[in-house]
C-alpha cells in the first residue's frame, strides 16, 4: 500500500522529452472531477444500479489491463505494483465503497456518481478519526478507486489539468496526446508517468511543448505525494522525488548548462544548413499546435514540413466547421510569410482521438491497424471535403501543400484527389478565393506496404514525406506508445532503413521531392545516415533544428554517403549503430 516517505527517492523510466524540470508533484487526477447530483425516479433505480455495475466492470477491465502491463515491469516493481493492483481488484469485487455506493443508489435514490462520492466521504471521516498511518494509506487507494468509478460513470476520462499552480510537475498513470496538448508550458515544469513510450504521440506532444518528460516509470504512483518536490530528468530518464539540497543544486547547474547551449545554438539561426562540401539541406518544422509558431520562426525553419492537423479536432465533442479550420490555417500560413506550409489531413485513430468521429467507428478507430488517418477520412468524406476546403481557402494566403497520412494504396490517393477536386469545384461555385493552381498533394510513407510500392505511389503523388515513426512501428510490429516494447523500437533496424532507402530512391527516380518527418529527422545521431541515403529535406520539432543544422554544417556529404553504403550492407542493427556512432564521433 502507499508508503509516504520524506526521503529522496529515485525512479527510472524512459526519458522521452529532454531537459530538466524542477517543481512540485501535481497529480493529473487531482483536478476535481465534477460530480453531478440528482434524484432517481422510483422506476429508474434498477437502471441506475446497472449503470453503476457497468462502471465497476469497466474499472475491473482497466485494472486487469494495468496488471498485465505491470507483470512485464522489471524486478521488484512488477511484484509491488502487482500487489497494489490485486488489492484494487479485490476492492472492486467486494468492499465498503462498492457495497455502500450501491446501497445509497437503492435507499436514497440518488445517482451513482453522487452515491460513490457520499460513500467515500463517510469512509474518509471514519478513517481520519482513527489517526493511523496504515489506514491513511489505504484511504488513498479507496480515493483512487472512487475517482476511477466516477470517471467511468461520467464516461469520460478525468479532466486534463488546464489550471495548475505554476511549477507543477504533472504526475499521472498515463497521458493521452489530447491531455498533453492542453498543458501550459508556462505553468507546467515537467511530466512523469507510469505508462507510455518515447515514440507515442503524447511524448511527441511533450517534446513539441518543450516539457521535460519521463514516461514508463515503474512504481511511480505508489509512493509519491501531492505537493512533494520533484525533478524530472528527461535527458537521462530519471525522476527524483523529494530531492536533497545537493541533488537539487546539481540539477540547477545542469539547467544553466542547457541554457548556455541553447544560446550558443541560437546563433546558427541565420546560418544556412549546408554541408562542408556545399550541399544545401532543407530544415523544416513539424507543428502540433499553433503555440509553437514563435519557436518556428525563432529557429529559422524554412517552412512547415508537417502540420499535424489533429489539434483542431482534439478536446472537443464536435467537428470543427470549415470556417473555423480556415481561420486557423490562414493565420498559420500568413505567419510563415511565403514559406511553405504542409498541412497533413486528419490523422486520428489509434492513440489519437477525436470524440466526434471515433464513436461511430467503435474499436476500429482506436486500433493502430484500423480506421486511422486517410482510411477514416475516406469513411467520412464530408469531413475530408470540408478540411480540403479550409486548406484550399488558406492556400489563397500563402504557399500550401497537402499531405495524406497512413496511405497504403494508390487508390486512396486517387480517391482523396477526387474529393479535393470536388471541394475546389464547390468553392469556385461559391466564388471563394482558393489556392491557384491547386496545392501539391503528397503521400506519407509510413506503412511498410506503401514503402514497398513507393514506385507506384510516386506516380500519383506530387511529393513524399517519410514518417519513420509509424514506419518503424508497423515494420517491426511494435506499439510506439508501449513502454514495455520500447527497447525493440529501433529505426536502425536494417528492415526500416531499407524501406526508407527504397522510398527515397523511388521519389528521386520519379523526380518528386521527398522529405523525412518522423522523429529520426530531428535527432543529429541519424543526420549523416539519412543524408547518405539521399534525403535532403528534414522536418522536425522546431527545438531540434539548431542541433541538426550544426551537425550538417560540420559534415562532409561524400563521407556520409560512403558510411551509409557500408551501413546498408549490414544485417545487424547493433553493428549499424556502432558504425554510425563511430562516424559521428569523428566529427
Ligand atoms: C510518423 O509516423 O513518422 C509521423 C511523422 O507521423 P505521426 O508521428 O504523426 O504519426
Ligand atoms: Mg505517422
XYZ file of C-alpha atoms and ligand atoms in Angstrom:
598
model
C 0.000 0.000 0.000
C 1.038 3.607 -0.452
C 4.087 4.450 1.574
C 4.795 8.036 2.449
C 8.401 8.929 2.967
C 10.127 12.249 3.192
C 13.414 10.757 1.918
C 14.829 11.371 -1.533
C 13.580 8.640 -3.915
C 14.639 7.940 -7.494
C 12.569 6.252 -10.199
C 13.935 5.107 -13.528
C 11.906 5.413 -16.731
C 12.219 6.456 -20.352
C 13.466 9.983 -20.986
C 11.009 10.882 -23.753
C 11.395 14.647 -23.833
C 14.731 16.247 -22.999
C 15.523 18.841 -20.387
C 15.215 19.089 -16.644
C 12.065 20.183 -14.861
C 12.110 21.032 -11.181
C 8.786 21.539 -9.452
C 6.087 20.164 -7.233
C 4.064 16.953 -7.684
C 0.627 17.625 -9.119
C -1.451 14.543 -9.781
C -3.372 14.831 -13.003
C -6.275 13.165 -11.238
C -6.344 15.807 -8.569
C -8.239 18.214 -10.799
C -11.656 17.734 -9.323
C -13.940 15.652 -11.485
C -17.252 17.429 -11.356
C -19.729 15.086 -9.762
C -23.327 15.637 -10.820
C -26.016 15.078 -8.178
C -29.611 14.278 -8.920
C -32.543 12.190 -7.680
C -33.572 8.989 -9.417
C -37.241 8.261 -10.051
C -38.506 5.129 -8.255
C -38.964 3.286 -11.547
C -35.427 4.073 -12.691
C -33.474 2.745 -9.708
C -32.792 -0.618 -11.380
C -31.368 1.205 -14.431
C -29.130 3.322 -12.208
C -27.898 0.196 -10.392
C -26.937 -1.420 -13.652
C -25.206 1.797 -14.755
C -23.199 1.639 -11.527
C -22.359 -2.047 -12.047
C -21.286 -1.272 -15.589
C -18.809 1.300 -14.246
C -17.474 -1.244 -11.730
C -16.991 -3.786 -14.525
C -15.194 -1.245 -16.682
C -12.888 -0.445 -13.767
C -12.142 -4.171 -13.390
C -11.179 -4.322 -17.047
C -8.921 -1.269 -16.660
C -7.190 -2.656 -13.582
C -6.849 -6.020 -15.316
C -5.064 -4.353 -18.235
C -2.785 -2.458 -15.864
C -1.990 -5.719 -14.054
C -0.984 -7.318 -17.339
C 1.334 -4.390 -18.054
C 2.730 -4.449 -14.515
C 3.771 -8.086 -14.929
C 6.282 -7.128 -17.599
C 7.929 -4.439 -15.488
C 11.451 -5.057 -14.302
C 12.344 -6.651 -10.934
C 10.624 -5.817 -7.705
C 8.500 -3.124 -9.340
C 6.360 -5.767 -11.060
C 5.714 -7.543 -7.780
C 4.953 -4.430 -5.747
C 2.680 -2.875 -8.302
C 1.045 -6.260 -8.808
C 0.118 -6.411 -5.088
C -1.412 -2.954 -5.252
C -3.433 -3.718 -8.362
C -4.560 -7.046 -6.873
C -5.849 -5.124 -3.872
C -7.777 -2.761 -6.187
C -9.208 -5.734 -7.993
C -10.486 -7.279 -4.749
C -11.924 -3.957 -3.629
C -13.878 -3.784 -6.869
C -15.295 -7.235 -6.184
C -16.337 -6.555 -2.633
C -15.634 -3.530 -0.477
C -17.402 -0.995 1.647
C -17.067 1.584 -1.125
C -18.768 -0.547 -3.764
C -21.419 -2.043 -1.452
C -22.129 1.303 0.221
C -22.471 3.213 -3.033
C -24.877 0.649 -4.459
C -26.942 0.759 -1.261
C -27.171 4.546 -1.489
C -28.474 4.333 -5.065
C -31.228 1.979 -3.851
C -32.066 3.537 -0.466
C -31.514 7.233 -1.147
C -32.466 7.135 -4.834
C -29.516 9.271 -5.868
C -27.388 8.989 -8.998
C -24.431 6.601 -8.879
C -21.713 9.295 -9.083
C -23.176 11.117 -6.084
C -23.529 7.786 -4.259
C -19.819 6.979 -4.741
C -18.860 10.457 -3.605
C -21.045 10.270 -0.475
C -19.766 6.827 0.481
C -16.166 7.983 0.019
C -16.795 10.999 2.260
C -18.166 8.758 5.009
C -15.262 6.298 4.751
C -12.761 9.213 4.834
C -14.326 10.600 8.003
C -14.174 7.297 9.834
C -10.565 6.564 8.718
C -9.362 10.046 9.625
C -10.831 9.705 13.091
C -8.546 6.701 13.719
C -5.340 8.628 13.037
C -3.499 5.528 11.812
C -0.852 5.910 9.089
C -1.626 2.472 7.624
C -5.306 3.343 7.270
C -4.438 6.759 5.840
C -2.535 4.957 3.092
C -5.496 2.650 2.476
C -7.667 5.728 2.149
C -5.551 6.891 -0.806
C -6.329 3.602 -2.532
C -10.039 3.942 -1.849
C -9.959 7.503 -3.208
C -8.204 6.318 -6.354
C -10.874 3.693 -6.885
C -13.708 6.144 -6.256
C -12.147 8.541 -8.766
C -11.956 5.766 -11.336
C -15.583 4.768 -10.773
C -16.807 8.343 -11.062
C -14.893 8.969 -14.253
C -16.188 5.707 -15.719
C -19.722 6.755 -14.822
C -19.149 10.091 -16.490
C -17.940 8.023 -19.493
C -15.040 10.383 -19.871
C -11.515 10.180 -18.572
C -10.633 12.534 -15.746
C -10.424 16.099 -16.993
C -6.953 17.177 -18.016
C -5.090 19.660 -15.911
C -5.536 23.020 -17.527
C -5.187 25.247 -14.478
C -2.361 24.137 -12.257
C -0.127 26.058 -9.885
C 2.988 27.417 -11.577
C 5.892 24.985 -11.346
C 3.744 21.831 -11.266
C 5.154 18.543 -12.448
C 2.241 16.521 -13.787
C 2.287 13.001 -12.385
C -0.166 10.533 -13.896
C -0.780 6.924 -14.712
C -0.854 7.852 -18.389
C -1.412 10.954 -20.510
C -3.164 10.938 -23.858
C -1.910 13.220 -26.659
C -5.034 15.343 -26.098
C -4.264 15.704 -22.364
C -0.702 16.691 -23.119
C -1.788 19.236 -25.717
C -3.652 21.099 -23.000
C -0.677 21.525 -20.695
C 0.587 25.070 -20.421
C 4.409 25.099 -20.552
C 4.396 28.394 -18.639
C 2.849 26.647 -15.634
C 3.985 23.045 -16.026
C 7.621 22.187 -15.262
C 7.588 18.579 -16.429
C 5.744 15.297 -16.844
C 6.208 11.961 -15.075
C 4.027 8.962 -15.919
C 3.767 5.286 -15.122
C 2.876 4.265 -18.676
C 3.866 5.453 -22.148
C 6.733 5.171 -24.615
C 9.073 7.603 -26.336
C 7.543 7.393 -29.788
C 3.901 7.758 -28.744
C 2.062 10.936 -29.634
C 1.865 12.074 -26.006
C 5.683 12.037 -25.963
C 5.846 13.896 -29.280
C 3.462 16.487 -27.889
C 5.621 16.886 -24.754
C 8.674 17.487 -26.939
C 6.726 19.959 -29.056
C 5.820 21.907 -25.933
C 9.409 21.720 -24.671
C 8.279 19.952 -21.488
C 10.849 17.596 -19.934
C 9.163 14.203 -19.599
C 9.879 10.750 -18.232
C 7.380 8.011 -19.036
C 7.120 4.316 -18.206
C 8.481 4.862 -14.670
C 7.619 1.682 -12.764
C 6.234 2.085 -9.238
C 5.914 5.843 -9.604
C 2.385 6.381 -8.321
C 2.737 4.151 -5.303
C 4.897 6.227 -3.045
C 4.630 9.793 -4.087
C 2.548 12.542 -2.546
C 0.892 15.609 -3.992
C 2.888 18.714 -3.147
C 6.274 16.976 -2.785
C 9.317 18.427 -4.517
C 10.208 16.539 -7.711
C 12.755 16.655 -10.521
C 12.119 15.214 -13.984
C 15.342 14.475 -15.837
C 14.169 13.934 -19.413
C 17.761 13.582 -20.649
C 18.525 10.529 -18.547
C 15.057 9.110 -17.895
C 15.114 9.702 -14.163
C 12.640 11.099 -11.657
C 13.819 12.257 -8.241
C 11.174 12.831 -5.594
C 11.938 14.993 -2.593
C 15.482 15.872 -3.774
C 18.027 16.807 -1.113
C 19.571 20.308 -1.415
C 22.790 18.965 -3.057
C 20.762 16.936 -5.612
C 18.644 19.957 -6.421
C 21.752 22.124 -6.797
C 23.273 19.611 -9.242
C 20.121 19.718 -11.378
C 20.020 23.507 -11.268
C 23.602 23.509 -12.536
C 22.556 21.326 -15.480
C 19.645 23.666 -16.251
C 22.126 26.551 -16.501
C 24.308 24.471 -18.849
C 21.264 23.729 -21.033
C 20.512 27.445 -21.276
C 24.085 28.250 -22.320
C 23.982 25.536 -25.010
C 20.647 26.863 -26.301
C 22.044 30.364 -26.535
C 25.098 29.117 -28.410
C 22.923 27.189 -30.891
C 20.570 30.120 -31.415
C 23.457 31.912 -33.166
C 23.003 29.418 -36.018
C 19.568 30.807 -36.795
C 20.654 32.842 -39.800
C 23.334 30.401 -40.993
C 22.459 28.122 -43.935
C 22.094 24.369 -43.421
C 24.891 23.412 -45.779
C 27.436 20.589 -45.570
C 31.167 21.339 -45.604
C 31.283 20.245 -49.237
C 28.484 22.599 -50.225
C 25.200 20.635 -50.307
C 22.149 22.520 -49.118
C 19.701 20.789 -46.825
C 16.139 21.944 -46.177
C 15.228 22.070 -42.483
C 11.537 22.480 -41.790
C 9.367 22.284 -38.696
C 6.811 19.755 -37.500
C 3.992 21.629 -35.808
C 1.464 20.088 -33.432
C -0.029 23.264 -32.008
C -0.191 26.910 -33.169
C 1.574 27.853 -29.911
C 4.797 26.577 -31.489
C 4.848 29.208 -34.233
C 7.028 31.647 -32.299
C 9.698 28.986 -31.936
C 9.326 28.030 -35.614
C 10.457 31.466 -36.721
C 12.970 31.769 -33.890
C 14.942 28.720 -35.034
C 14.846 29.763 -38.684
C 12.737 26.901 -40.100
C 12.388 27.286 -43.866
C 8.814 26.008 -43.818
C 6.424 23.669 -42.053
C 7.128 20.178 -43.332
C 4.356 18.594 -41.261
C 1.390 20.341 -39.712
C -0.393 17.687 -37.661
C -3.945 18.991 -38.091
C -5.280 16.792 -35.276
C -5.073 19.672 -32.785
C -8.146 21.240 -34.381
C -10.207 18.118 -33.636
C -8.950 17.246 -30.143
C -10.514 18.041 -26.773
C -13.957 18.766 -28.161
C -17.127 16.845 -28.896
C -17.870 18.306 -32.318
C -16.117 18.571 -35.663
C -14.663 21.999 -36.406
C -16.511 23.771 -39.222
C -14.736 24.653 -42.458
C -14.715 28.335 -41.478
C -13.032 27.658 -38.120
C -10.374 25.459 -39.721
C -9.821 28.027 -42.453
C -9.193 30.830 -39.964
C -6.650 28.797 -38.002
C -4.837 27.695 -41.166
C -4.919 31.169 -42.679
C -3.192 32.593 -39.555
C -0.545 29.877 -39.726
C 0.064 30.355 -43.442
C 0.286 34.133 -43.120
C 2.690 33.906 -40.211
C 5.060 31.862 -42.415
C 5.379 34.831 -44.813
C 5.706 32.909 -48.055
C 7.460 29.837 -46.666
C 5.538 26.633 -47.422
C 3.121 25.009 -45.004
C 2.469 21.281 -45.443
C -0.937 20.534 -43.962
C -1.474 16.874 -43.215
C -5.117 15.856 -43.347
C -6.620 14.466 -40.186
C -4.672 11.534 -38.740
C -6.884 10.411 -35.887
C -7.429 6.822 -34.932
C -5.128 4.665 -32.850
C -3.975 6.621 -29.804
C -5.030 9.999 -31.255
C -8.679 10.607 -30.645
C -11.387 12.921 -31.897
C -14.535 12.297 -29.874
C -16.945 13.360 -32.603
C -15.522 10.891 -35.109
C -14.366 7.897 -33.141
C -17.687 6.898 -31.572
C -19.316 5.855 -34.794
C -16.482 3.507 -35.798
C -16.091 1.735 -32.449
C -12.979 -0.353 -31.790
C -11.672 0.048 -35.342
C -10.902 3.722 -34.820
C -8.880 3.061 -31.688
C -6.821 0.309 -33.274
C -3.474 1.113 -34.863
C -4.477 -1.308 -37.627
C -7.996 0.013 -38.031
C -9.629 3.117 -39.426
C -6.733 5.509 -38.917
C -5.642 8.501 -40.969
C -6.749 8.556 -44.601
C -8.891 5.449 -44.058
C -11.047 7.269 -41.543
C -11.166 10.373 -43.751
C -12.352 8.300 -46.709
C -15.090 6.841 -44.500
C -16.262 10.341 -43.662
C -15.777 12.127 -46.964
C -17.859 15.049 -45.688
C -15.198 15.731 -43.031
C -12.344 15.352 -45.527
C -14.085 17.600 -48.034
C -14.555 20.403 -45.529
C -10.945 20.023 -44.392
C -9.820 20.278 -48.030
C -11.989 23.372 -48.477
C -10.398 25.025 -45.434
C -6.918 24.159 -46.759
C -7.713 25.407 -50.282
C -9.014 28.697 -48.899
C -5.971 29.143 -46.649
C -3.866 28.428 -49.743
C -5.072 31.727 -51.208
C -2.979 33.463 -48.493
C 0.349 31.722 -48.976
C 2.171 28.605 -50.063
C 0.443 25.405 -49.000
C 0.871 21.680 -49.640
C -1.482 18.822 -48.740
C -0.197 15.616 -47.158
C -2.180 12.366 -46.772
C -1.443 10.172 -43.706
C -1.417 6.363 -43.405
C -1.722 5.726 -47.126
C -1.363 2.086 -48.089
C -2.604 2.061 -51.680
C -2.665 4.103 -54.859
C -6.461 4.110 -54.856
C -6.573 6.005 -51.549
C -4.546 8.821 -53.098
C -6.761 8.811 -56.185
C -9.954 8.937 -54.096
C -8.560 11.787 -51.988
C -7.622 13.704 -55.122
C -11.173 13.280 -56.486
C -12.566 14.699 -53.260
C -10.079 17.568 -53.435
C -11.270 18.435 -56.944
C -14.882 18.278 -55.824
C -14.077 20.573 -52.883
C -12.335 23.042 -55.215
C -15.295 22.937 -57.646
C -17.766 23.775 -54.889
C -15.648 26.664 -53.643
C -15.393 28.037 -57.159
C -19.208 27.898 -57.434
C -19.340 29.873 -54.180
C -16.875 32.391 -55.711
C -14.474 31.887 -52.841
C -10.758 32.583 -53.387
C -8.652 29.413 -53.288
C -5.081 28.316 -53.976
C -4.412 28.597 -57.693
C -3.048 26.277 -59.039
C -4.310 23.584 -56.660
C -1.733 22.687 -53.984
C 0.585 19.700 -54.476
C -0.762 16.505 -52.901
C 1.819 14.371 -51.105
C 1.782 10.924 -49.555
C 3.122 9.927 -46.171
C 5.250 6.826 -46.496
C 4.724 5.244 -43.104
C 3.172 1.874 -43.840
C 5.626 -0.819 -44.998
C 3.330 -1.656 -47.927
C 3.492 1.957 -49.085
C 7.297 1.944 -48.940
C 7.417 -1.322 -50.890
C 5.153 0.123 -53.569
C 6.713 3.582 -53.494
C 7.307 3.480 -57.267
C 3.579 3.167 -57.895
C 2.653 5.760 -55.260
C 5.139 8.184 -56.769
C 3.058 8.128 -59.971
C 0.037 9.578 -58.162
C 1.849 11.790 -55.626
C 3.442 15.224 -56.002
C 5.809 14.557 -53.096
C 6.605 12.041 -50.368
C 7.058 12.571 -46.648
C 8.574 9.572 -44.898
C 7.060 9.009 -41.463
C 9.757 6.987 -39.772
C 7.786 6.736 -36.512
C 4.971 4.666 -37.927
C 7.212 3.033 -40.498
C 9.316 1.651 -37.627
C 6.249 0.660 -35.621
C 4.499 -1.167 -38.442
C 7.655 -2.747 -39.867
C 8.777 -4.161 -36.533
C 5.240 -4.723 -35.134
C 5.954 -2.625 -32.048
C 3.394 -0.315 -30.489
C 5.233 3.009 -30.400
C 3.393 4.098 -27.248
C 4.069 0.946 -25.235
C 6.954 1.323 -22.787
C 7.384 -2.456 -22.469
C 8.460 -2.955 -26.044
C 10.266 0.375 -26.294
C 13.615 -1.468 -26.225
C 12.676 -3.147 -29.522
C 11.723 0.106 -31.244
C 14.744 0.661 -33.436
C 14.808 2.872 -36.514
C 18.292 1.472 -37.215
C 16.842 -1.970 -37.846
C 18.011 -2.906 -41.358
C 14.403 -3.501 -42.452
C 13.417 0.058 -41.570
C 16.499 1.550 -43.225
C 15.890 -0.426 -46.399
C 12.323 0.813 -46.600
C 13.493 4.398 -46.121
C 16.089 3.948 -48.847
C 13.562 2.320 -51.174
C 11.122 5.202 -50.713
C 13.767 7.898 -51.163
C 15.096 6.253 -54.330
C 11.596 5.841 -55.782
C 10.950 9.550 -55.250
C 14.282 10.517 -56.805
C 13.563 8.308 -59.831
C 10.117 9.865 -60.265
C 11.674 13.316 -59.712
C 9.316 14.246 -56.898
C 10.521 15.885 -53.667
C 10.927 13.624 -50.653
C 11.345 14.591 -47.030
C 11.555 12.723 -43.754
C 9.397 13.956 -40.892
C 9.482 11.216 -38.248
C 11.421 11.711 -35.011
C 14.580 10.355 -36.682
C 14.773 13.541 -38.737
C 15.259 15.656 -35.618
C 17.967 13.549 -33.992
C 21.504 14.565 -35.049
C 22.603 10.982 -34.472
C 20.818 9.954 -37.691
C 21.551 13.010 -39.843
C 24.627 11.617 -41.645
C 22.916 8.321 -42.424
C 19.776 9.994 -43.779
C 21.841 12.339 -45.943
C 23.822 9.340 -47.139
C 20.558 7.640 -48.151
C 19.780 10.579 -50.427
C 17.443 12.657 -48.233
C 17.861 16.425 -48.446
C 14.694 17.621 -46.688
C 14.120 17.108 -42.987
C 11.163 18.161 -40.876
C 11.343 18.021 -37.078
C 10.155 19.645 -33.874
C 11.399 23.231 -34.060
C 13.610 22.930 -30.972
C 15.779 20.334 -32.753
C 16.553 22.403 -35.853
C 19.671 24.142 -34.444
C 21.344 20.889 -33.375
C 20.642 19.155 -36.685
C 21.847 22.239 -38.541
C 25.064 22.207 -36.549
C 25.596 18.531 -37.430
C 25.042 19.241 -41.145
C 27.467 22.172 -41.146
C 30.281 20.074 -39.703
C 29.723 17.147 -42.068
C 31.240 16.057 -45.339
C 28.494 14.645 -47.575
C 30.816 12.358 -49.532
C 31.997 10.759 -46.290
C 28.391 10.427 -45.073
C 27.420 8.780 -48.337
C 30.294 6.256 -48.071
C 29.380 5.436 -44.473
C 25.726 4.944 -45.459
C 26.801 2.465 -48.145
C 28.745 0.426 -45.589
C 25.824 0.585 -43.168
C 23.330 -0.593 -45.772
C 25.395 -3.764 -46.274
C 24.936 -4.732 -42.610
C 22.422 -7.208 -41.251
C 22.582 -6.330 -37.600
C 21.221 -3.141 -36.045
C 23.784 -3.272 -33.214
C 26.616 -3.161 -35.761
C 24.789 -0.432 -37.694
C 24.519 1.649 -34.522
C 28.230 1.168 -33.858
C 29.243 2.167 -37.391
C 27.033 5.240 -37.196
C 28.171 6.311 -33.741
C 31.824 5.868 -34.716
C 31.258 8.060 -37.756
C 29.518 10.703 -35.666
C 32.321 10.658 -33.113
C 34.841 11.540 -35.840
C 33.139 14.867 -36.494
C 5.422 9.375 -38.459
O 4.689 8.382 -38.341
O 6.672 9.294 -38.555
C 4.838 10.723 -38.495
C 5.565 11.775 -38.741
O 3.501 10.824 -38.204
P 2.922 10.787 -36.701
O 4.091 10.764 -35.766
O 2.071 11.977 -36.533
O 2.147 9.512 -36.715
Mg 2.568 8.674 -38.608
